[in-house]
């Protein structure tokens, strides 16, 4: 899953980047509202973690512009501890949820998982389809109840397809789930990880749609 992190404080930003990457998210980090706006207009994300107090363009403005475009991206706003007015303003501007700074990292991660789940139309805490279950909270995968060890990148390409069976994902879309902007993606990376997934979970789970990409059948 790919996240946009919008945070102008370099120390908090670094810490969040490390935390989110260690949780296997592909993360792009921008440090002001104008960059956030550009990123949200040009890239596809599964969630944005949005600080409200930002240079160049206020977080609320960025959020209002996003919703005015009809974009339904899950957005988690970050507010200061006693700023009830900020929380209300954030929710009213179209945020889906908020977290209070300083972050409790377990709570932050749980809220991120919940919003991504909701964004995928999934009610329960695990993604489950065709006997394969993926638990984003524990990173445990299983097939027919039997544990399967997936690498972080195999997980990253499989998770969106298990979350949305029947939807075709292009190679580019899956590459976006793998890495942030600063990472290099070798041209056959997606094929390599799909190959790994098929070896572990069976050749039929992920199907190739010629010229379009890949899907997990309904
Ligand atoms: Ca700030």
Coordinates of C-alpha atoms and ligand atoms in Angstrom, one line a residue:
X1 CA 0.0 0.0 0.0
X2 CA 1.3 3.5 -0.9
X3 CA 1.0 6.4 1.5
X4 CA 1.6 10.1 1.2
X5 CA 3.2 11.6 4.4
X6 CA 2.7 15.3 4.7
X7 CA 4.9 16.7 7.6
X8 CA 7.0 19.8 7.8
X9 CA 8.9 18.9 11.0
X10 CA 12.1 17.1 9.8
X11 CA 12.5 15.0 13.0
X12 CA 8.9 13.9 13.1
X13 CA 8.9 13.2 9.4
X14 CA 12.1 11.1 9.5
X15 CA 10.6 9.1 12.4
X16 CA 7.3 8.5 10.6
X17 CA 9.0 7.6 7.4
X18 CA 11.1 4.9 9.2
X19 CA 8.0 3.7 11.1
X20 CA 5.8 3.4 8.0
X21 CA 8.5 1.8 5.9
X22 CA 9.1 -0.7 8.6
X23 CA 5.4 -1.6 8.4
X24 CA 5.9 -2.3 4.6
X25 CA 4.2 0.8 3.3
X26 CA 5.6 2.5 0.2
X27 CA 5.9 6.1 1.5
X28 CA 6.4 9.5 -0.3
X29 CA 7.2 12.3 2.1
X30 CA 6.5 15.9 1.3
X31 CA 7.2 18.9 3.6
X32 CA 4.8 21.6 2.6
X33 CA 1.2 22.1 1.4
X34 CA 2.0 23.1 -2.1
X35 CA 4.1 19.9 -2.6
X36 CA 1.3 17.9 -1.0
X37 CA -1.2 19.3 -3.4
X38 CA 1.0 18.5 -6.4
X39 CA 1.6 14.9 -5.2
X40 CA -2.1 14.4 -4.6
X41 CA -2.9 15.6 -8.1
X42 CA -0.3 13.5 -9.8
X43 CA 0.1 10.3 -7.9
X44 CA -2.2 7.5 -6.7
X45 CA -2.2 6.7 -3.0
X46 CA -4.0 4.4 -0.6
X47 CA -4.0 7.0 2.2
X48 CA -2.6 10.4 3.1
X49 CA -1.3 11.3 6.6
X50 CA -1.8 15.1 6.6
X51 CA -0.3 17.5 9.1
X52 CA -2.5 20.7 9.2
X53 CA 0.1 23.4 10.1
X54 CA 2.2 23.5 7.0
X55 CA 4.3 26.1 5.1
X56 CA 3.2 27.4 1.7
X57 CA -0.3 26.0 1.9
X58 CA -2.4 25.1 4.9
X59 CA -3.3 21.4 5.4
X60 CA -7.0 22.3 5.5
X61 CA -6.8 24.0 2.2
X62 CA -5.0 21.0 0.6
X63 CA -7.8 18.8 2.0
X64 CA -10.6 21.0 0.8
X65 CA -9.1 21.1 -2.7
X66 CA -8.8 17.3 -2.7
X67 CA -12.4 16.8 -1.8
X68 CA -13.5 19.5 -4.2
X69 CA -12.0 17.4 -7.0
X70 CA -14.2 14.5 -5.8
X71 CA -11.2 12.5 -4.6
X72 CA -12.2 10.0 -2.0
X73 CA -8.7 9.1 -0.9
X74 CA -8.7 8.1 2.9
X75 CA -7.1 11.1 4.8
X76 CA -5.9 11.0 8.4
X77 CA -5.2 14.4 9.8
X78 CA -2.6 15.1 12.5
X79 CA -3.5 17.7 15.1
X80 CA -2.0 19.1 18.3
X81 CA -3.1 17.6 21.6
X82 CA -5.5 20.3 22.8
X83 CA -6.7 21.5 19.4
X84 CA -10.3 20.4 19.4
X85 CA -11.1 23.2 16.9
X86 CA -8.5 21.7 14.5
X87 CA -9.9 18.3 14.8
X88 CA -13.4 19.6 14.0
X89 CA -12.2 21.7 11.2
X90 CA -10.2 18.7 9.7
X91 CA -13.2 16.4 9.9
X92 CA -15.5 19.1 8.4
X93 CA -13.0 19.7 5.6
X94 CA -13.2 16.0 4.6
X95 CA -10.8 14.1 6.8
X96 CA -11.8 10.5 7.6
X97 CA -10.1 10.4 11.0
X98 CA -7.5 12.2 13.0
X99 CA -4.6 11.4 15.2
X100 CA -3.2 13.6 18.0
X101 CA 0.4 14.6 18.2
X102 CA 2.7 13.5 19.7
X103 CA 1.8 10.2 18.1
X104 CA 1.2 7.0 19.9
X105 CA 2.7 4.8 17.1
X106 CA 0.5 1.8 17.8
X107 CA -2.6 3.9 17.6
X108 CA -1.4 5.7 14.5
X109 CA -0.7 2.4 12.7
X110 CA -4.1 0.9 13.8
X111 CA -5.9 4.0 12.4
X112 CA -4.0 3.8 9.2
X113 CA -4.9 0.1 8.8
X114 CA -8.6 0.8 9.6
X115 CA -8.8 3.6 7.0
X116 CA -7.1 1.6 4.3
X117 CA -9.5 -1.3 5.0
X118 CA -12.5 1.0 4.8
X119 CA -11.1 2.5 1.6
X120 CA -11.0 -1.0 0.1
X121 CA -14.5 -1.7 1.3
X122 CA -13.3 -4.4 3.7
X123 CA -15.2 -4.8 7.0
X124 CA -12.9 -7.1 8.9
X125 CA -9.3 -6.7 10.0
X126 CA -7.8 -9.2 7.6
X127 CA -7.9 -9.4 3.8
X128 CA -9.2 -12.8 2.8
X129 CA -9.9 -14.4 -0.5
X130 CA -9.7 -17.8 -2.1
X131 CA -8.4 -19.4 1.0
X132 CA -5.6 -16.8 1.3
X133 CA -5.6 -14.5 4.3
X134 CA -3.3 -11.5 4.8
X135 CA -3.3 -9.8 8.2
X136 CA -1.9 -6.3 7.8
X137 CA -1.5 -5.8 11.6
X138 CA 0.7 -8.8 12.1
X139 CA 2.1 -9.3 8.5
X140 CA 1.0 -12.9 8.8
X141 CA -0.1 -14.7 5.6
X142 CA -1.8 -18.0 5.4
X143 CA -3.3 -20.4 2.9
X144 CA -6.1 -22.7 4.0
X145 CA -5.0 -22.0 7.6
X146 CA -1.4 -22.9 6.9
X147 CA 1.1 -20.1 7.5
X148 CA 3.0 -18.8 4.5
X149 CA 6.0 -16.5 4.7
X150 CA 5.9 -13.7 2.1
X151 CA 8.7 -11.2 1.7
X152 CA 7.8 -7.6 2.2
X153 CA 7.7 -6.9 -1.5
X154 CA 5.8 -10.1 -2.4
X155 CA 3.2 -8.9 0.2
X156 CA 3.2 -5.4 -1.3
X157 CA 2.2 -6.6 -4.8
X158 CA -0.3 -9.2 -3.5
X159 CA -2.2 -7.2 -0.9
X160 CA -4.0 -4.8 -3.2
X161 CA -5.1 -7.6 -5.5
X162 CA -6.4 -9.7 -2.6
X163 CA -8.2 -6.6 -1.2
X164 CA -9.9 -6.1 -4.6
X165 CA -10.5 -9.4 -6.3
X166 CA -11.4 -9.2 -10.0
X167 CA -9.7 -5.8 -10.4
X168 CA -6.8 -5.7 -12.9
X169 CA -3.7 -3.9 -11.6
X170 CA -1.2 -2.7 -14.2
X171 CA 2.5 -3.2 -13.7
X172 CA 2.9 0.5 -13.0
X173 CA 0.2 0.4 -10.4
X174 CA 1.9 -2.4 -8.6
X175 CA 5.3 -0.7 -8.9
X176 CA 3.7 2.2 -7.1
X177 CA 2.8 -0.1 -4.2
X178 CA 6.3 -1.2 -3.9
X179 CA 8.4 1.8 -3.5
X180 CA 8.5 5.5 -2.7
X181 CA 9.9 8.1 -5.1
X182 CA 13.5 7.8 -4.0
X183 CA 13.8 4.1 -4.6
X184 CA 14.9 2.5 -7.8
X185 CA 12.5 0.0 -9.4
X186 CA 14.1 -2.5 -11.7
X187 CA 12.0 -3.0 -14.8
X188 CA 11.1 -6.6 -14.0
X189 CA 10.6 -6.1 -10.2
X190 CA 6.9 -6.8 -10.3
X191 CA 7.3 -9.9 -12.4
X192 CA 9.9 -11.2 -9.9
X193 CA 7.6 -10.7 -6.9
X194 CA 4.6 -12.1 -8.7
X195 CA 6.7 -15.1 -9.5
X196 CA 7.6 -15.5 -5.8
X197 CA 3.9 -15.2 -4.8
X198 CA 2.9 -17.9 -7.3
X199 CA 5.6 -20.2 -6.1
X200 CA 4.4 -19.9 -2.5
X201 CA 0.6 -19.7 -3.1
X202 CA 0.0 -21.5 -6.3
X203 CA 0.2 -20.5 -9.9
X204 CA -3.6 -19.9 -10.2
X205 CA -3.9 -17.3 -7.5
X206 CA -2.5 -14.4 -9.5
X207 CA -3.5 -14.4 -13.2
X208 CA -1.8 -12.5 -16.0
X209 CA -4.1 -10.4 -18.1
X210 CA -2.3 -10.0 -21.4
X211 CA -1.2 -6.4 -22.1
X212 CA -3.1 -5.1 -19.0
X213 CA -1.5 -6.5 -15.9
X214 CA -2.5 -8.9 -13.1
X215 CA -5.5 -9.9 -11.1
X216 CA -6.7 -12.2 -8.4
X217 CA -9.9 -13.7 -9.8
X218 CA -13.1 -13.2 -7.9
Ligands
LIG1 CA1 3.4 21.3 11.1

